[in-house]
């Protein structure tokens, strides 16, 4: 992996958005479920002594949890945003895990990772930002050693062709660069890349309930503190994003999902 080409700083997740996401989802997390959801993604896998990559590590909550709890040899978190990588380095250092958990800012596109150098590629709710699932699956396959695992959570589309007006309204309200795809596209991409033992676990019914609890928290327990940090207008907008998200979770068009596959 190299850092020789210094990428332009990118900031899709700015300070205000990060403040809201971390308040709702916990320190170091920009996705739901905290360490328990990370544990579900990895359930039954033995990571002892493994070299792991965390693709789209965000603020590093999952990366640091894996470094602390799973006996890995090393874990490298990569992300495209420099502000997030700085936060990750701080989080790992505060946890005394800087030797095990390292972080790199990268450019979007092919992974700067040597062929057959990793035992596992982990990712939590980041692949939604990567449009071409086939190219990504081929690249992950290339980086893994034989027997290596891809273990991820991501936000998938519950529709195959066109999103409903409600889904379009949700995506527009998020304002993030989403490249949503259905489970069948992910499965086809993993299979075409050469993966075996592919499994897909739908988490829609869990998150439908969880998202309601999160939104309630934003409106009540978290409101005053967050309002003073990010301002009323931004916070109310985020509460509205959650409202729109709950609609599309209920419609089944947004489907948080766990994905797993093995390189033979
Ligand atoms: C929803 S956040 C999840 C972050 C973290 N995995 C977590 O669970 O808290 C998605 C992350 O993916 C990152 N990302 C987007 N495109 C990426 C790419 N091509 N390569 C690496 N990271 C990317 C974003 O910057 C963001 O930090």
Tab-separated table of C-alpha atoms and ligand atoms in Angstrom:
chain	number	residue	atom	x	y	z
A	1	UNK	CA	0.000	0.000	0.000
A	2	UNK	CA	1.398	3.442	-0.830
A	3	UNK	CA	0.584	7.018	0.097
A	4	UNK	CA	2.859	8.494	-2.541
A	5	UNK	CA	0.059	10.188	-4.487
A	6	UNK	CA	-1.357	12.620	-1.965
A	7	UNK	CA	-5.095	12.804	-2.691
A	8	UNK	CA	-7.129	15.996	-2.692
A	9	UNK	CA	-8.990	16.337	0.624
A	10	UNK	CA	-12.647	15.329	0.255
A	11	UNK	CA	-15.374	16.052	2.783
A	12	UNK	CA	-18.746	14.527	2.106
A	13	UNK	CA	-19.068	13.860	5.834
A	14	UNK	CA	-18.473	17.295	7.387
A	15	UNK	CA	-18.141	18.162	11.086
A	16	UNK	CA	-21.860	18.790	11.648
A	17	UNK	CA	-22.925	15.533	10.027
A	18	UNK	CA	-20.248	13.627	11.937
A	19	UNK	CA	-21.427	15.194	15.221
A	20	UNK	CA	-24.998	14.011	14.591
A	21	UNK	CA	-23.988	10.513	13.440
A	22	UNK	CA	-21.638	9.947	16.388
A	23	UNK	CA	-24.246	11.184	18.875
A	24	UNK	CA	-26.833	8.803	17.430
A	25	UNK	CA	-24.591	5.811	16.703
A	26	UNK	CA	-21.874	6.047	19.355
A	27	UNK	CA	-18.259	7.196	19.585
A	28	UNK	CA	-16.267	6.265	16.500
A	29	UNK	CA	-19.336	5.153	14.512
A	30	UNK	CA	-20.942	6.549	11.386
A	31	UNK	CA	-23.256	3.579	10.955
A	32	UNK	CA	-25.836	1.885	13.170
A	33	UNK	CA	-25.539	-0.880	15.719
A	34	UNK	CA	-22.177	-0.090	17.339
A	35	UNK	CA	-19.791	-2.850	18.331
A	36	UNK	CA	-22.632	-5.402	18.623
A	37	UNK	CA	-23.449	-5.058	14.941
A	38	UNK	CA	-19.737	-5.403	14.055
A	39	UNK	CA	-19.721	-8.614	16.119
A	40	UNK	CA	-22.732	-9.918	14.170
A	41	UNK	CA	-20.947	-9.238	10.857
A	42	UNK	CA	-17.991	-11.281	12.116
A	43	UNK	CA	-19.949	-13.945	14.010
A	44	UNK	CA	-18.328	-17.388	13.825
A	45	UNK	CA	-15.147	-16.197	12.086
A	46	UNK	CA	-11.771	-16.613	13.806
A	47	UNK	CA	-9.650	-13.520	13.213
A	48	UNK	CA	-6.700	-14.571	15.379
A	49	UNK	CA	-3.422	-13.557	13.734
A	50	UNK	CA	-5.119	-12.221	10.608
A	51	UNK	CA	-4.166	-9.238	8.468
A	52	UNK	CA	-7.405	-7.293	7.999
A	53	UNK	CA	-8.418	-4.286	5.908
A	54	UNK	CA	-11.364	-2.102	6.989
A	55	UNK	CA	-12.677	-0.542	3.790
A	56	UNK	CA	-14.320	2.838	4.472
A	57	UNK	CA	-13.357	2.973	8.143
A	58	UNK	CA	-15.005	6.350	8.848
A	59	UNK	CA	-14.146	7.442	12.397
A	60	UNK	CA	-12.524	4.090	13.185
A	61	UNK	CA	-14.959	2.699	15.779
A	62	UNK	CA	-15.206	-0.709	14.117
A	63	UNK	CA	-11.492	-0.840	13.273
A	64	UNK	CA	-10.463	-0.155	16.864
A	65	UNK	CA	-13.039	-2.637	18.200
A	66	UNK	CA	-11.654	-5.368	15.921
A	67	UNK	CA	-8.063	-4.500	16.900
A	68	UNK	CA	-8.993	-4.706	20.567
A	69	UNK	CA	-11.259	-7.764	20.643
A	70	UNK	CA	-10.319	-10.161	17.856
A	71	UNK	CA	-6.594	-10.925	18.295
A	72	UNK	CA	-5.790	-9.771	14.757
A	73	UNK	CA	-2.188	-9.420	13.647
A	74	UNK	CA	-3.007	-6.026	12.125
A	75	UNK	CA	-5.895	-4.013	10.819
A	76	UNK	CA	-5.590	-1.136	8.369
A	77	UNK	CA	-8.522	1.218	8.041
A	78	UNK	CA	-8.773	3.114	4.782
A	79	UNK	CA	-11.015	6.032	3.947
A	80	UNK	CA	-11.132	8.802	1.374
A	81	UNK	CA	-11.646	11.672	3.825
A	82	UNK	CA	-8.632	13.161	5.601
A	83	UNK	CA	-10.632	14.525	8.560
A	84	UNK	CA	-11.910	11.010	9.294
A	85	UNK	CA	-8.463	9.444	9.086
A	86	UNK	CA	-7.176	12.009	11.592
A	87	UNK	CA	-10.004	11.073	13.973
A	88	UNK	CA	-9.212	7.359	13.535
A	89	UNK	CA	-5.548	7.865	14.396
A	90	UNK	CA	-6.580	9.724	17.552
A	91	UNK	CA	-9.120	7.049	18.538
A	92	UNK	CA	-6.595	4.223	18.120
A	93	UNK	CA	-3.940	6.155	19.998
A	94	UNK	CA	-6.341	6.896	22.886
A	95	UNK	CA	-7.123	3.174	23.050
A	96	UNK	CA	-3.404	2.285	23.084
A	97	UNK	CA	-3.847	0.337	19.838
A	98	UNK	CA	-1.739	2.367	17.398
A	99	UNK	CA	0.578	-0.604	16.847
A	100	UNK	CA	-2.280	-2.848	15.674
A	101	UNK	CA	-4.697	-0.419	14.053
A	102	UNK	CA	-3.318	1.811	11.339
A	103	UNK	CA	-5.087	4.161	8.976
A	104	UNK	CA	-4.570	5.518	5.496
A	105	UNK	CA	-6.297	8.119	3.423
A	106	UNK	CA	-6.813	6.744	-0.091
A	107	UNK	CA	-8.314	7.833	-3.351
A	108	UNK	CA	-11.532	6.243	-4.570
A	109	UNK	CA	-10.849	3.483	-7.085
A	110	UNK	CA	-8.775	0.326	-7.070
A	111	UNK	CA	-7.318	-0.607	-3.689
A	112	UNK	CA	-3.609	0.182	-3.294
A	113	UNK	CA	-3.029	-3.224	-1.743
A	114	UNK	CA	-0.680	-5.952	-2.983
A	115	UNK	CA	-2.191	-9.103	-4.509
A	116	UNK	CA	-2.945	-11.938	-2.041
A	117	UNK	CA	-1.731	-9.917	0.955
A	118	UNK	CA	-4.833	-9.869	3.191
A	119	UNK	CA	-6.666	-12.496	5.212
A	120	UNK	CA	-9.863	-10.490	5.458
A	121	UNK	CA	-11.531	-7.455	3.950
A	122	UNK	CA	-14.071	-6.086	6.401
A	123	UNK	CA	-16.384	-3.184	5.615
A	124	UNK	CA	-19.232	-1.538	7.488
A	125	UNK	CA	-21.795	0.434	5.498
A	126	UNK	CA	-19.267	2.026	3.136
A	127	UNK	CA	-19.626	0.073	-0.122
A	128	UNK	CA	-22.889	1.936	-0.746
A	129	UNK	CA	-20.592	4.772	-1.851
A	130	UNK	CA	-18.854	2.603	-4.466
A	131	UNK	CA	-20.849	2.446	-7.684
A	132	UNK	CA	-19.279	-0.535	-9.467
A	133	UNK	CA	-19.857	-3.602	-7.260
A	134	UNK	CA	-18.320	-5.948	-9.858
A	135	UNK	CA	-15.041	-3.989	-9.982
A	136	UNK	CA	-14.935	-3.851	-6.189
A	137	UNK	CA	-15.574	-7.599	-5.800
A	138	UNK	CA	-12.779	-8.381	-8.297
A	139	UNK	CA	-10.414	-6.043	-6.450
A	140	UNK	CA	-11.211	-7.494	-3.012
A	141	UNK	CA	-10.720	-11.004	-4.442
A	142	UNK	CA	-7.338	-9.946	-5.840
A	143	UNK	CA	-6.150	-8.612	-2.451
A	144	UNK	CA	-7.188	-11.669	-0.451
A	145	UNK	CA	-5.050	-14.723	0.182
A	146	UNK	CA	-6.635	-18.065	-0.758
A	147	UNK	CA	-9.049	-18.923	2.036
A	148	UNK	CA	-9.477	-15.221	2.905
A	149	UNK	CA	-12.816	-13.714	3.829
A	150	UNK	CA	-14.868	-10.745	2.734
A	151	UNK	CA	-17.173	-9.840	5.648
A	152	UNK	CA	-19.270	-6.719	5.352
A	153	UNK	CA	-22.396	-4.856	6.191
A	154	UNK	CA	-23.865	-2.482	3.646
A	155	UNK	CA	-27.024	-0.623	2.718
A	156	UNK	CA	-28.667	-2.349	-0.217
A	157	UNK	CA	-31.568	-1.497	-2.510
A	158	UNK	CA	-34.763	-3.506	-2.106
A	159	UNK	CA	-35.825	-2.642	-5.669
A	160	UNK	CA	-34.288	-3.979	-8.853
A	161	UNK	CA	-34.923	-1.244	-11.393
A	162	UNK	CA	-36.322	2.140	-10.386
A	163	UNK	CA	-36.625	3.563	-6.885
A	164	UNK	CA	-40.035	4.816	-5.733
A	165	UNK	CA	-40.633	8.561	-5.295
A	166	UNK	CA	-40.231	7.979	-1.535
A	167	UNK	CA	-36.831	6.366	-2.088
A	168	UNK	CA	-35.757	9.185	-4.394
A	169	UNK	CA	-36.850	11.710	-1.759
A	170	UNK	CA	-34.810	9.883	0.882
A	171	UNK	CA	-31.664	9.723	-1.277
A	172	UNK	CA	-32.009	13.413	-2.144
A	173	UNK	CA	-32.475	14.362	1.530
A	174	UNK	CA	-29.330	12.432	2.502
A	175	UNK	CA	-27.395	14.404	-0.095
A	176	UNK	CA	-24.634	11.792	-0.055
A	177	UNK	CA	-23.054	10.046	-3.001
A	178	UNK	CA	-24.974	6.739	-2.936
A	179	UNK	CA	-24.515	3.895	-5.442
A	180	UNK	CA	-27.244	1.573	-4.180
A	181	UNK	CA	-27.558	-1.926	-5.619
A	182	UNK	CA	-29.729	-4.944	-4.891
A	183	UNK	CA	-28.637	-8.144	-3.122
A	184	UNK	CA	-28.748	-9.995	-6.443
A	185	UNK	CA	-26.213	-7.554	-7.916
A	186	UNK	CA	-23.864	-8.007	-4.928
A	187	UNK	CA	-24.230	-11.800	-5.127
A	188	UNK	CA	-23.607	-11.827	-8.872
A	189	UNK	CA	-20.548	-9.586	-8.435
A	190	UNK	CA	-19.069	-11.801	-5.708
A	191	UNK	CA	-19.748	-14.962	-7.679
A	192	UNK	CA	-18.321	-13.550	-10.916
A	193	UNK	CA	-15.175	-12.493	-9.051
A	194	UNK	CA	-14.649	-16.119	-7.956
A	195	UNK	CA	-15.912	-16.060	-4.370
A	196	UNK	CA	-17.589	-19.096	-2.810
A	197	UNK	CA	-19.663	-19.641	0.350
A	198	UNK	CA	-21.515	-16.402	-0.362
A	199	UNK	CA	-24.101	-15.484	2.224
A	200	UNK	CA	-26.508	-12.568	2.454
A	201	UNK	CA	-28.307	-11.717	5.707
A	202	UNK	CA	-31.035	-9.125	5.531
A	203	UNK	CA	-31.104	-6.683	8.484
A	204	UNK	CA	-34.120	-4.607	7.379
A	205	UNK	CA	-36.461	-5.720	10.153
A	206	UNK	CA	-33.841	-5.011	12.845
A	207	UNK	CA	-33.055	-1.554	11.489
A	208	UNK	CA	-36.718	-0.580	10.993
A	209	UNK	CA	-37.092	-0.753	14.771
A	210	UNK	CA	-33.674	0.679	15.556
A	211	UNK	CA	-34.128	3.706	13.274
A	212	UNK	CA	-37.319	4.647	15.125
A	213	UNK	CA	-35.475	4.481	18.435
A	214	UNK	CA	-32.636	6.578	17.000
A	215	UNK	CA	-35.004	9.231	15.665
A	216	UNK	CA	-36.817	9.385	18.993
A	217	UNK	CA	-33.458	9.916	20.694
A	218	UNK	CA	-32.624	12.746	18.286
A	219	UNK	CA	-35.940	14.433	19.008
A	220	UNK	CA	-35.681	14.077	22.789
A	221	UNK	CA	-32.572	13.030	24.753
A	222	UNK	CA	-30.031	14.286	22.197
A	223	UNK	CA	-31.880	17.354	20.901
A	224	UNK	CA	-30.635	20.157	23.180
A	225	UNK	CA	-26.970	19.144	23.037
A	226	UNK	CA	-27.001	18.572	19.302
A	227	UNK	CA	-28.859	21.806	18.637
A	228	UNK	CA	-26.126	23.745	20.402
A	229	UNK	CA	-23.446	21.912	18.379
A	230	UNK	CA	-24.905	21.852	14.858
A	231	UNK	CA	-27.783	24.360	15.007
A	232	UNK	CA	-31.542	23.857	14.844
A	233	UNK	CA	-31.879	23.919	11.050
A	234	UNK	CA	-29.273	21.224	10.433
A	235	UNK	CA	-30.569	19.040	13.262
A	236	UNK	CA	-34.188	19.311	12.103
A	237	UNK	CA	-33.049	18.400	8.602
A	238	UNK	CA	-31.344	15.272	9.943
A	239	UNK	CA	-34.490	14.320	11.878
A	240	UNK	CA	-36.363	14.672	8.582
A	241	UNK	CA	-33.760	12.462	6.839
A	242	UNK	CA	-34.529	9.807	9.465
A	243	UNK	CA	-38.276	10.275	8.826
A	244	UNK	CA	-37.752	9.643	5.113
A	245	UNK	CA	-35.423	6.724	5.872
A	246	UNK	CA	-38.022	5.055	8.103
A	247	UNK	CA	-40.529	5.290	5.224
A	248	UNK	CA	-38.195	3.487	2.796
A	249	UNK	CA	-37.171	0.935	5.419
A	250	UNK	CA	-40.876	0.169	5.896
A	251	UNK	CA	-41.379	-0.023	2.113
A	252	UNK	CA	-38.462	-2.483	1.980
A	253	UNK	CA	-36.528	-0.328	-0.503
A	254	UNK	CA	-33.634	0.291	1.889
A	255	UNK	CA	-32.174	-2.931	3.231
A	256	UNK	CA	-29.158	-2.945	5.557
A	257	UNK	CA	-27.569	-6.323	4.865
A	258	UNK	CA	-24.649	-8.464	5.972
A	259	UNK	CA	-22.556	-10.042	3.238
A	260	UNK	CA	-19.977	-12.743	3.496
A	261	UNK	CA	-17.863	-14.612	0.949
A	262	UNK	CA	-14.681	-16.695	0.866
A	263	UNK	CA	-11.885	-16.799	-1.671
A	264	UNK	CA	-11.302	-20.492	-2.408
B	1	LIG	C1	-21.452	5.462	6.378
B	1	LIG	S1	-19.749	5.724	6.596
B	1	LIG	C2	-19.302	4.271	7.540
B	1	LIG	C3	-17.989	4.440	8.260
B	1	LIG	C4	-17.579	3.282	9.152
B	1	LIG	N1	-17.352	2.068	8.408
B	1	LIG	C5	-18.587	3.041	10.225
B	1	LIG	O1	-19.267	2.008	10.189
B	1	LIG	O2	-18.715	3.882	11.115
B	1	LIG	C6	-19.072	5.369	4.989
B	1	LIG	C7	-17.594	5.666	4.875
B	1	LIG	O3	-17.107	5.211	3.619
B	1	LIG	C8	-16.127	6.133	3.170
B	1	LIG	N2	-15.926	5.944	1.722
B	1	LIG	C9	-16.708	6.341	0.701
B	1	LIG	N3	-16.186	5.957	-0.478
B	1	LIG	C10	-15.045	5.281	-0.202
B	1	LIG	C11	-14.044	4.642	-0.991
B	1	LIG	N4	-14.117	4.602	-2.331
B	1	LIG	N5	-13.010	4.049	-0.369
B	1	LIG	C12	-12.909	4.079	0.983
B	1	LIG	N6	-13.817	4.687	1.787
B	1	LIG	C13	-14.876	5.273	1.205
B	1	LIG	C14	-16.704	7.466	3.586
B	1	LIG	O4	-15.759	8.506	3.592
B	1	LIG	C15	-17.251	7.137	4.970
B	1	LIG	O5	-16.283	7.315	5.954
